[in-house]
XYZ file of C-alpha atoms in Angstrom:
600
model
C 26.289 94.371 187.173
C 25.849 92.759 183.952
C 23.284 90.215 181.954
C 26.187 87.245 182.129
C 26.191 88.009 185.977
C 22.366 87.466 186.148
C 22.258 84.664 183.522
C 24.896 82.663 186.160
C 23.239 83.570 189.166
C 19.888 82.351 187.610
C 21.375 79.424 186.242
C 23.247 78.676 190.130
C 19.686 79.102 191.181
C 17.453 76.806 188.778
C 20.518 73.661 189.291
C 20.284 73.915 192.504
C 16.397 73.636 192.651
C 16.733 70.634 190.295
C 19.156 68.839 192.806
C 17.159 69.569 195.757
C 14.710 66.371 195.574
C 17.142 63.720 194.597
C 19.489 64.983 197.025
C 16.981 65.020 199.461
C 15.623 61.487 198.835
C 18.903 59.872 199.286
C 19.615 61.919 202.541
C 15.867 60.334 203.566
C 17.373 56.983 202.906
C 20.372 57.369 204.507
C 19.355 58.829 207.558
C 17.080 56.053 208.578
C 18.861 53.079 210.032
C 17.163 50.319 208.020
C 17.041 53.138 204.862
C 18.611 51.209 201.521
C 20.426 52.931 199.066
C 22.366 51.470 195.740
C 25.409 51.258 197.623
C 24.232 48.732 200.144
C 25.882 45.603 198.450
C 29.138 47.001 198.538
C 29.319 48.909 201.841
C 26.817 47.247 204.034
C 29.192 45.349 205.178
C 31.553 47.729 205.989
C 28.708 49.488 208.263
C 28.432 46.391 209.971
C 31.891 46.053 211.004
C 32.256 49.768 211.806
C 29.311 49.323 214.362
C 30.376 46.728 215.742
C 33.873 48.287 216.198
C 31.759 50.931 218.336
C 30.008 48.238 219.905
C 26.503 49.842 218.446
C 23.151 47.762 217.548
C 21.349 49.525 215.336
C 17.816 48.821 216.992
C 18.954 50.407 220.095
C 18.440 54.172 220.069
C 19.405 57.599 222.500
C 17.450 59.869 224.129
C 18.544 63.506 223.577
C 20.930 63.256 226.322
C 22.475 60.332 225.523
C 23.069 61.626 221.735
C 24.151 64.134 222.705
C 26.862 62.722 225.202
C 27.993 60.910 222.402
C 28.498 63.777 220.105
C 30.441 65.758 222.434
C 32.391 62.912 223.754
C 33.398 61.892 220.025
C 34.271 65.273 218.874
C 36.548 66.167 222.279
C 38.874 62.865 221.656
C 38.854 63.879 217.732
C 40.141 67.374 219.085
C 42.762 66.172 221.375
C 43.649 63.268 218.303
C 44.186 66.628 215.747
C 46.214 68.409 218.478
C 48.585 65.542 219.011
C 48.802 65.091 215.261
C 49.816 68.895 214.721
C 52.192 68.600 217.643
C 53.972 65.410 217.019
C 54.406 66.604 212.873
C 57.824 66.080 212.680
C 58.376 62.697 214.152
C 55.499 61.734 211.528
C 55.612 60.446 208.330
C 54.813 62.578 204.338
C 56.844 64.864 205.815
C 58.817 66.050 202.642
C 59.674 69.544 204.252
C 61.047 69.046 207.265
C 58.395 71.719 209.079
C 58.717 71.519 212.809
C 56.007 71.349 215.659
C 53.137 74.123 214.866
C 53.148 75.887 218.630
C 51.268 74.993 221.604
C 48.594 77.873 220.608
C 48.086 77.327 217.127
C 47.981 73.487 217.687
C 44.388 74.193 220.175
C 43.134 76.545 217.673
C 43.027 74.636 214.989
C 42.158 71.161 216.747
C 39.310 73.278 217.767
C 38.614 74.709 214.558
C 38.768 71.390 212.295
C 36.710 69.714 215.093
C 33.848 72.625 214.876
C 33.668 72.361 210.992
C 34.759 76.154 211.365
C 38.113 75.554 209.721
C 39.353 78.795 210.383
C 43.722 78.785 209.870
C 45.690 81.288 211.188
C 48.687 79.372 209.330
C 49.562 79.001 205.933
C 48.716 75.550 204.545
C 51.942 75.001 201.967
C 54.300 76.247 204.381
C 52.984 74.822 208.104
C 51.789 71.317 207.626
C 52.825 68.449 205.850
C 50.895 65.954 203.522
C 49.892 63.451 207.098
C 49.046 66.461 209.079
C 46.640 67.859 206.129
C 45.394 64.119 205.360
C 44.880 62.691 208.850
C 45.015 65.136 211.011
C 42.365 67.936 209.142
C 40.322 65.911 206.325
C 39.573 63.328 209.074
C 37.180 66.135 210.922
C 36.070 67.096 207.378
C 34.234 64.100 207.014
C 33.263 63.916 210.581
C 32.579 66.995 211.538
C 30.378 67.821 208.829
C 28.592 64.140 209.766
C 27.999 65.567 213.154
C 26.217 68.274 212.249
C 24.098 66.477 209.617
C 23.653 64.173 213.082
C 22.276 67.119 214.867
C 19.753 68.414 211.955
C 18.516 64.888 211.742
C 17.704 64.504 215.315
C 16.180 67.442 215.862
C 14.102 66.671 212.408
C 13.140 63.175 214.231
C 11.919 64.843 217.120
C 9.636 67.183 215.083
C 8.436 64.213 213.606
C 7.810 61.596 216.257
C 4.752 61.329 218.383
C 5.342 60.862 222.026
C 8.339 59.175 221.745
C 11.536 59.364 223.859
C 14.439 58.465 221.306
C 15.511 60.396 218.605
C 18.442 58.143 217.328
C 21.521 56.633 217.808
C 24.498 58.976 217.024
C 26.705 56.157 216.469
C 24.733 54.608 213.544
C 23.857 58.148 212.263
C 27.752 59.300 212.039
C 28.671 55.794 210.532
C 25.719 56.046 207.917
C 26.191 59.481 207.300
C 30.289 58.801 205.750
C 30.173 55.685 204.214
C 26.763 56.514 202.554
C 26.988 59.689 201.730
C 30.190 61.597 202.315
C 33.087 59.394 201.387
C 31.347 58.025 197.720
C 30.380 62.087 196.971
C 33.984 63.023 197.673
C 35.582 60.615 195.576
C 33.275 61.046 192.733
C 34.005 65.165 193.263
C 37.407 64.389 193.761
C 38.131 62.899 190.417
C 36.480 65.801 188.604
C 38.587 68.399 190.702
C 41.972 66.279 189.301
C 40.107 66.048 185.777
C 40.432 69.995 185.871
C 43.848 70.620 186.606
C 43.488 70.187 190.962
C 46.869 68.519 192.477
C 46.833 65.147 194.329
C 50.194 63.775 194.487
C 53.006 63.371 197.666
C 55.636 65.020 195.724
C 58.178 67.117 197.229
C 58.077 70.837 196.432
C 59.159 72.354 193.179
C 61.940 74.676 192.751
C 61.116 77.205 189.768
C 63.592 79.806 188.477
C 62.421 82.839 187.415
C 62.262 84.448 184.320
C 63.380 87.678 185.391
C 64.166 88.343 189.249
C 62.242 90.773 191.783
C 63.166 92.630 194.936
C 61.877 92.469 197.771
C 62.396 93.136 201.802
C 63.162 90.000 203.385
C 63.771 89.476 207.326
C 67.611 88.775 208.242
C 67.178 85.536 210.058
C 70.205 83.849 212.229
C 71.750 80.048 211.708
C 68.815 78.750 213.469
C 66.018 80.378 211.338
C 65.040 82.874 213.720
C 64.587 86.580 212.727
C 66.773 89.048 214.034
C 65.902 91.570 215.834
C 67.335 95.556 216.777
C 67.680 97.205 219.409
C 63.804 98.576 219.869
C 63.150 95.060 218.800
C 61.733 95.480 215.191
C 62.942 93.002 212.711
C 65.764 93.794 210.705
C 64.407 94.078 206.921
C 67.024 93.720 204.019
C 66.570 93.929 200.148
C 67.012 91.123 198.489
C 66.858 89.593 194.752
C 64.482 86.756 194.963
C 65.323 84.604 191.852
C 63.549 81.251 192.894
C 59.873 80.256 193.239
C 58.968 77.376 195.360
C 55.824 75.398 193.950
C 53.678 73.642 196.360
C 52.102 69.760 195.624
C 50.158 67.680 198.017
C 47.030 66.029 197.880
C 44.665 68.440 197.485
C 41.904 67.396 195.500
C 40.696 64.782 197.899
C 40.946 67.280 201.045
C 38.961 70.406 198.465
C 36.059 67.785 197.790
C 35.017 67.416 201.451
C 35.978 71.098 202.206
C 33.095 72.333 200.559
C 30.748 69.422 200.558
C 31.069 69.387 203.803
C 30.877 72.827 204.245
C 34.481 72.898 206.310
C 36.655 75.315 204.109
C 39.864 74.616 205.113
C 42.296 75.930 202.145
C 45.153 73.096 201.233
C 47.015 75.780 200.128
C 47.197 79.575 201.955
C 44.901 81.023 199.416
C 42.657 79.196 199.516
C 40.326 78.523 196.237
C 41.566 81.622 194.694
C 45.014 79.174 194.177
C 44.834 77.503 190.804
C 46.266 74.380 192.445
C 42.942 74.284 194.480
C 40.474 76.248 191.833
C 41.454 76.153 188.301
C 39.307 77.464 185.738
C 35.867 78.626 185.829
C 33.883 75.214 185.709
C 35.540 74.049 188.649
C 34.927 77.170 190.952
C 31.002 77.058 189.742
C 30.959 73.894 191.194
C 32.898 74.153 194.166
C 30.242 77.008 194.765
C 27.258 74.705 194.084
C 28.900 71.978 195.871
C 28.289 74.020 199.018
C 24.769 74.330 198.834
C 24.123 70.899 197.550
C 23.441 69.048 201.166
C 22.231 71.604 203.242
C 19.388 72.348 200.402
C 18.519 68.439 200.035
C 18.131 68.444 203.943
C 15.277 70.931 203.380
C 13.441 68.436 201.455
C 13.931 65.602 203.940
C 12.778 67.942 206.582
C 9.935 67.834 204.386
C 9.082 64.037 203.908
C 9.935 63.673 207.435
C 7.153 65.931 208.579
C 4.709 64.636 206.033
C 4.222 68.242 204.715
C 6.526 69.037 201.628
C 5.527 72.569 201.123
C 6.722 73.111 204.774
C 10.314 71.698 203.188
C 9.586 73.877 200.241
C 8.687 77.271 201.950
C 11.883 76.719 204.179
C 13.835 76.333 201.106
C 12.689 79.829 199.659
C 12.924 81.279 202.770
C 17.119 80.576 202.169
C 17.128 81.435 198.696
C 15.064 84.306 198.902
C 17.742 85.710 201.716
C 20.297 84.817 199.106
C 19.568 86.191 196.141
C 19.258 89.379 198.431
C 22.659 89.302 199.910
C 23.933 88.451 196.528
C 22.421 91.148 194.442
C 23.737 93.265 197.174
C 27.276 92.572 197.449
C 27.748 91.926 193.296
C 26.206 95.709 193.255
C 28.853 97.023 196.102
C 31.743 95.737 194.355
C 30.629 96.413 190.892
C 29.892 100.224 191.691
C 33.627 99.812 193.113
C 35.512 103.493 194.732
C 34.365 106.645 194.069
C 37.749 107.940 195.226
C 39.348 105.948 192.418
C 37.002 107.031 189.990
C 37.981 110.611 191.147
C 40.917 110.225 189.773
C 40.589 109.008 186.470
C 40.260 104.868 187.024
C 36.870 103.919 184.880
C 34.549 103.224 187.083
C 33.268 100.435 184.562
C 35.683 98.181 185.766
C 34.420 98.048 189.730
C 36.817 96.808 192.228
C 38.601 94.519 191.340
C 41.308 94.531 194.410
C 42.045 91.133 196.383
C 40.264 89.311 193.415
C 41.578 86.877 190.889
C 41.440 88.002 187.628
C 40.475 84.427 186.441
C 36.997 84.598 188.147
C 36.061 88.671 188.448
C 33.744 90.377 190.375
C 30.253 88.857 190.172
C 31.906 85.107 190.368
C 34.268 86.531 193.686
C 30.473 88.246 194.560
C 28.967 84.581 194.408
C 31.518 82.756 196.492
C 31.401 84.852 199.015
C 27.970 85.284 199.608
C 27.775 81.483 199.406
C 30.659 80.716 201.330
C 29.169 83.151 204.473
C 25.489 81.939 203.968
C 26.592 78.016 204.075
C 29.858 78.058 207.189
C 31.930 76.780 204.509
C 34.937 79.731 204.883
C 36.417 78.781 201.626
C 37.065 81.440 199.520
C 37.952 82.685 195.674
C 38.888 86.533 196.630
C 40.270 88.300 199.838
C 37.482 89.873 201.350
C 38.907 92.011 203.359
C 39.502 93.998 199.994
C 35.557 94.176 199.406
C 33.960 97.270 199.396
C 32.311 98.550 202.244
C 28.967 97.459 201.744
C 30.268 94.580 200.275
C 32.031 93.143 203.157
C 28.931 94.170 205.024
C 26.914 91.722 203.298
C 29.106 88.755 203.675
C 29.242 89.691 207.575
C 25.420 90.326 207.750
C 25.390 86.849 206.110
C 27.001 84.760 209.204
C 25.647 86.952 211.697
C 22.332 85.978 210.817
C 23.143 82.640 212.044
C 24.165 81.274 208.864
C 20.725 79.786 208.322
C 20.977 80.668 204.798
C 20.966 77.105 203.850
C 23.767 77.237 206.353
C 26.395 74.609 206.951
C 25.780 70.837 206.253
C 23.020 69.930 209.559
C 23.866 73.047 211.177
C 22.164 75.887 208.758
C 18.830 73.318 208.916
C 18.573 73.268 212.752
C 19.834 77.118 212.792
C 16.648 77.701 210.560
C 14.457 75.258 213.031
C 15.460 77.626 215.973
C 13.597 80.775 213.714
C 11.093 78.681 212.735
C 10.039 78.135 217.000
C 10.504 81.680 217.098
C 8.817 82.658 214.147
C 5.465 80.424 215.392
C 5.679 81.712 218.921
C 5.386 85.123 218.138
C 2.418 84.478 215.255
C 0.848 82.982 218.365
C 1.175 85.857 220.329
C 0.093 88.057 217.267
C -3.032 86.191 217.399
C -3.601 85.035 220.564
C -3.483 81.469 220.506
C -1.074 78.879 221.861
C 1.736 78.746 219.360
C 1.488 75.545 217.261
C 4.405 73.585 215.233
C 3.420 71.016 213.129
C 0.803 69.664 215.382
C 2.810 70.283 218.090
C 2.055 72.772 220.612
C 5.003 74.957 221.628
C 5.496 75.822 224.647
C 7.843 77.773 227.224
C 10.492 75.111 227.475
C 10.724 75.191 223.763
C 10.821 78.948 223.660
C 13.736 79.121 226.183
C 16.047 76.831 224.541
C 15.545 78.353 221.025
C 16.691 81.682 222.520
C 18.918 80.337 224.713
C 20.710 78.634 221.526
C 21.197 82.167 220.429
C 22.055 84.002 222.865
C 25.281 81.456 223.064
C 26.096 83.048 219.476
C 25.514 86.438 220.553
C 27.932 86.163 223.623
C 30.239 84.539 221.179
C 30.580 87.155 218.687
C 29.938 90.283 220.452
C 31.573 89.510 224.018
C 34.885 87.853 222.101
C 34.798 91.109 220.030
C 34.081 93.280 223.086
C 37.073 91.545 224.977
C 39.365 92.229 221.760
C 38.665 95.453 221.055
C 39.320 96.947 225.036
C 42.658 94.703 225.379
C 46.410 95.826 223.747
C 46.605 91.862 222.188
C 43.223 93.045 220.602
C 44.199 95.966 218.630
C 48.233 94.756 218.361
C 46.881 92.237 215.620
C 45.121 94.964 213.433
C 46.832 96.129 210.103
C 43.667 98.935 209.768
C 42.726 100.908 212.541
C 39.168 102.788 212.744
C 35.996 101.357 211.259
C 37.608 98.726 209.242
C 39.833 97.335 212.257
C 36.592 97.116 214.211
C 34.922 95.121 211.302
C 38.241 92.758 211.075
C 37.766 92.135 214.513
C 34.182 91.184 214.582
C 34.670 89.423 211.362
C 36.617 87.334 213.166
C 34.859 86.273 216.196
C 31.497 86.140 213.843
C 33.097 83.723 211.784
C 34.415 81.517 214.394
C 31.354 81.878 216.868
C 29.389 81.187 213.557
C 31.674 78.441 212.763
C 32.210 79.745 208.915
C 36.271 79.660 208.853
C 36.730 83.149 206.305
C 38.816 85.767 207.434
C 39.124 89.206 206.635
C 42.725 88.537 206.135
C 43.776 91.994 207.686
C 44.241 90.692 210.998
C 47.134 89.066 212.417
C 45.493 86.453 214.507
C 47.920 84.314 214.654
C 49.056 85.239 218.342
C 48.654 83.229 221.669
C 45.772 85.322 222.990
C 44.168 85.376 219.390
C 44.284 81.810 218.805
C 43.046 81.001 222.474
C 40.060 83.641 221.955
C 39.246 82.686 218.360
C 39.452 78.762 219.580
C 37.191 78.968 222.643
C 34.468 80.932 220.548
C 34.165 78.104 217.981
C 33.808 75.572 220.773
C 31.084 77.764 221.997
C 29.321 78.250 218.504
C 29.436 74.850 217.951
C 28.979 72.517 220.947
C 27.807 74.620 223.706
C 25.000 75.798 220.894
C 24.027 72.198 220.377
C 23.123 71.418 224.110
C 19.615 73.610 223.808
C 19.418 72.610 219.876
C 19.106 69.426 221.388
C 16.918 69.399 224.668
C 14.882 71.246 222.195
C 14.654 68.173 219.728
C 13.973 65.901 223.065
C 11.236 67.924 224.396
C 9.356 68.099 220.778
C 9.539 64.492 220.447
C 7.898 64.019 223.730
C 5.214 65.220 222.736
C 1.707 63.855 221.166
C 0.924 65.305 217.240
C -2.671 66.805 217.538
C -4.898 67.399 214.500
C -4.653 71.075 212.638
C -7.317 73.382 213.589
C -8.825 76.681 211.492
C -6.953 78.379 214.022
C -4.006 76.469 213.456
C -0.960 78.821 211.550
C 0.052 76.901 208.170
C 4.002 76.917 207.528
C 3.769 76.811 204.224
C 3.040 79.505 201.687
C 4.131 82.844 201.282
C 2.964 84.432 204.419
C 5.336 81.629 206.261
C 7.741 82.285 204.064
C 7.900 86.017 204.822
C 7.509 86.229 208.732
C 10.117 83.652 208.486
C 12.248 85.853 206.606
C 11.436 88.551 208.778
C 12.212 87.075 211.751
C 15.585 86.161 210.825
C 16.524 89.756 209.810
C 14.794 91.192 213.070
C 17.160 88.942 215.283
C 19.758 89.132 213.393
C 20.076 93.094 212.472
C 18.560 94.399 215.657
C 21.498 92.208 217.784
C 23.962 93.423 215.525
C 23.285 96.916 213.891
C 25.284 98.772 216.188
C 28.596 96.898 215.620
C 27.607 97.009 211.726
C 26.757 101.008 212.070
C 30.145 101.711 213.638
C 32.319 99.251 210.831
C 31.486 98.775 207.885
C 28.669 101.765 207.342
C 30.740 104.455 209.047
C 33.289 103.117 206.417
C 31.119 103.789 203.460
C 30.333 106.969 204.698
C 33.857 107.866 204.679
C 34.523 106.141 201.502
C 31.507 108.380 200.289
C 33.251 111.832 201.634
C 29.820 111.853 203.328
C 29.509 115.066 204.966
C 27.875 113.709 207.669
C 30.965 112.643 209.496
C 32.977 116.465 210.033
């Protein structure tokens, strides 16, 4: 840990205070149907037609039901649109490759994942899909996927808000607002800077380099048809070759990185993601890919505040996330920093910290930074493998999406993840106390209480019952490269970060099998949709009812006090539900890592 470490963490910090309002004020505008904004000469008619392609009136509004009908019903015909698309690749156009049909399996899991915002890829981008699979097939659930959930956040924020009413919205004009307003004019803008800084965007075929000086390496024999060849026990038949080529990948990639972490997706265009320097190249760039993540789902803390009518309620939220942050942060920069003691054992200086899986271009507070982001927010883009990460360091990140990923979370979805604590959080002040639990001037009552817990327990089963199933069945363990406590953490890794919709992988786990995609597929549907149905009924129920006046009994959310039971809520739900898993990975793993006694 060092003072340039602190200065750019305090820096990340302070911009992203500074953004917060203005951010926030445009999301107010933009998520009220009759809301102007600068753009309206140019793109109110384009709203127009776009509504009136979905047959929508703008005055006419849903009732929690209906929205969310409309939500699920949009996002299941996006799924089945992506899984045709991946399918059908090679009778499609920008094809410049030639790659075939991505299988049956793989095709479901990621038309699930792309249609969750999880964005998890158990493929390689450069060598799977081609430039119409990555441009219409994937960035088209960028944009509306991460729409949805801003959808979501600002229903449930209505229904806060409202006094006995019984409409929260119209999806329709929300999801139309949301892209033309917001997302597609932010993207471009991004875009441009991203191709300013060296980030490809072209429909060139791939490059052919030759190298400098060859390498060897153990290729598979494959026959005619591509296929590898097998012996007799049915292991593939390795042979060493001299590799004297390099194949450089193009594509447009700037315009599908922009909405990947605006949007808080983090599909790589590219395999490694944003530690590739055709996706990430220099420093300036990956500071603001990591502030880009954060941007939205910190301004929707401020509208939650306007909305209300109380803007220290939006404010205490808001340090509620940072606060949880800067802790995770500090946390995993200090694991990685204080690297292996087994290396330093031997001689490596333990100055340097651990530096495996990282690119050299960024180091180890920067590769700290994105990852802690990249798990607080559900983005799953990522600058280093973190499967590399120290013990504790990879706990950290892990801890981070377990706790819901309410840590300013993904775009709509870390707000009304937050929402679900907050209920919590006031119910169980009102039990402290004895009084009926109050919200806002709204009292809360069982119904609420049961479908904030309910919402949970849905990510719960997710993570730990996917895991559970994994780790009992042969497919489970066939698709670990570590066995012990660091298989067990690549396996709940991976069913945390697709139950919690984040998309990062450990990247020592082989997941890209039938029963791994199925498994990995069905928990994001569950994180994402099956989640939103109590989110939702939730969001109906509050709007229902009538705002009464505070009282001197009445428990302010605002101030520090808020601030911490809030806090302390979120790490009571989220480390009692999850300690054990955590205490048999990634801390038996330090231990070991440690030589800690405490284990012969």
């Amino acid at each position: 840990m060092n003072t340039y470490g602190i200065v750019q963490l305090a820096l990340f910090v302070v911009i992203l205070l500074v953004l917060t309002k203005p951010v926030g004020l445009y999301l107010l505008r933009v998520l009220d149907a009759e809301g102007k904004t600068f753009l309206d000469p140019v793109l109110r008619p384009v709203e127009r037609l776009l509504l009136r392609l979905f047959n929508v009136k703008k005055g006419i509004e849903q009732d929690w039901k209906g929205y969310t009908l409309s939500m699920l019903c949009f996002s299941l015909v996006g799924l089945l649109f992506t899984y045709a698309i991946l399918r059908l690749q090679h009778l499609l156009p920008l094809n410049p490759q030639g790659f075939g049909p991505v299988s049956a399996d793989l095709a479901f899991n990621t038309a699930a994942s792309f249609a969750t915002n999880t964005n998890w890829q158990n493929y390689g981008g450069e060598s799977t899909l081609p430039y119409f699979s990555q441009m219409v097939g994937l960035t088209f659930h960028n944009f509306v996927s991460a729409a949805a959930g801003i959808a979501i956040a600002a229903a449930l924020v209505r229904g806060i808000a409202r006094n006995s009413a019984k409409t929260i919205g119209n999806f329709w004009v929300d999801l139309v607002r949301i892209n033309i307003y917001l997302l597609i004019p932010i993207c471009l803008v991004f875009a441009l800077f991203l191709v300013s800084q060296g980030v490809v965007q072209n429909f060139k075929a791939y490059e052919k380099a030759n190298l400098i000086e060859p390498i060897w390496a153990d290729t598979a024999v494959k026959d005619p048809a591509g296929n590898e060849v097998k012996d007799e026990k049915g292991n593939t038949i390795m042979v060493t070759q001299a590799i004297k080529t390099q194949i450089i990948a193009q594509g447009p990639a700037a315009s599908q990185v922009a909405i990947k972490m605006l949007g808080t997706n983090g599909g790589g265009f590219f395999n490694a993601n944003a530690a590739h320097p055709y996706e990430n190249p220099t420093p300036l760039s990956s500071f603001l890919q990591i502030l880009s993540i954060f941007l939205i789902p910190s301004g929707l803390t401020y509208y939650l505040g306007r909305m209300v009518k109380k803007q220290h309620h939006g404010w205490a939220v808001w340090s509620a996330m940072t606060i949880l942050f800067i802790a995770v942060t500090l946390v995993c920069w200090w694991a990685e920093s204080a690297g292996n003691p087994r290396l330093h054992a031997i001689g490596v200086d333990p100055s340097g910290g651990n530096m495996e899986g990282k690119e050299v271009r960024f180091g180890i507070f920067n590769s700290a930074l994105f990852a802690t982001v990249t798990t607080a927010a559900s983005c799953g883009a990522v600058n280093a493998m973190h499967d590399s990460f120290t013990p504790l360091g990879g706990l950290a990140i892990l801890f981070n999406i377990q706790l819901g990923e309410v840590v300013f979370g993904g775009v709509g979805a870390g707000l009304y993840g937050m929402i679900i604590f907050i209920v919590l959080a006031v119910f169980l002040t009102g039990l402290m106390v004895g009084r009926t639990p109050e919200y806002l001037g709204k009292k809360i009552d069982s119904y609420d209480v049961k479908a904030a817990v309910l919402a949970l327990l849905i990510v719960v089963f997710g993570i730990l019952g996917f895991s559970a199933w994994a780790i009992i069945s042969k497919w489970g363990l066939a698709g670990l490269n570590n066995t012990g406590p660091h298989g067990l953490t690549e396996i709940s890794y991976a069913y945390s970060s697709a139950t919690g919709n984040n998309g990062s992988a450990f990247a020592g786990l082989a997941g890209n099998t039938p029963w791994y995609n199925t498994t990995l597929g069905l928990a994001m549907l569950f994180g994402r949709f099956i989640m939103i149905v109590p989110v939702m009924a939730l969001a109906g129920n509050l709007s229902r009812k009538k705002q009464i006046p505070s009282s001197g009994g009445s428990f302010p959310v605002w101030g520090p006090i808020f601030t911490a039971v809030l806090i302390g809520t979120v790490f009571i739900v989220g480390a009692l539900t999850f300690l054990p898993a955590l205490a048999l990975g990634p801390i038996v793993e330090h231990f070991i890592m440690m030589r800690s006694a405490v284990l012969y």
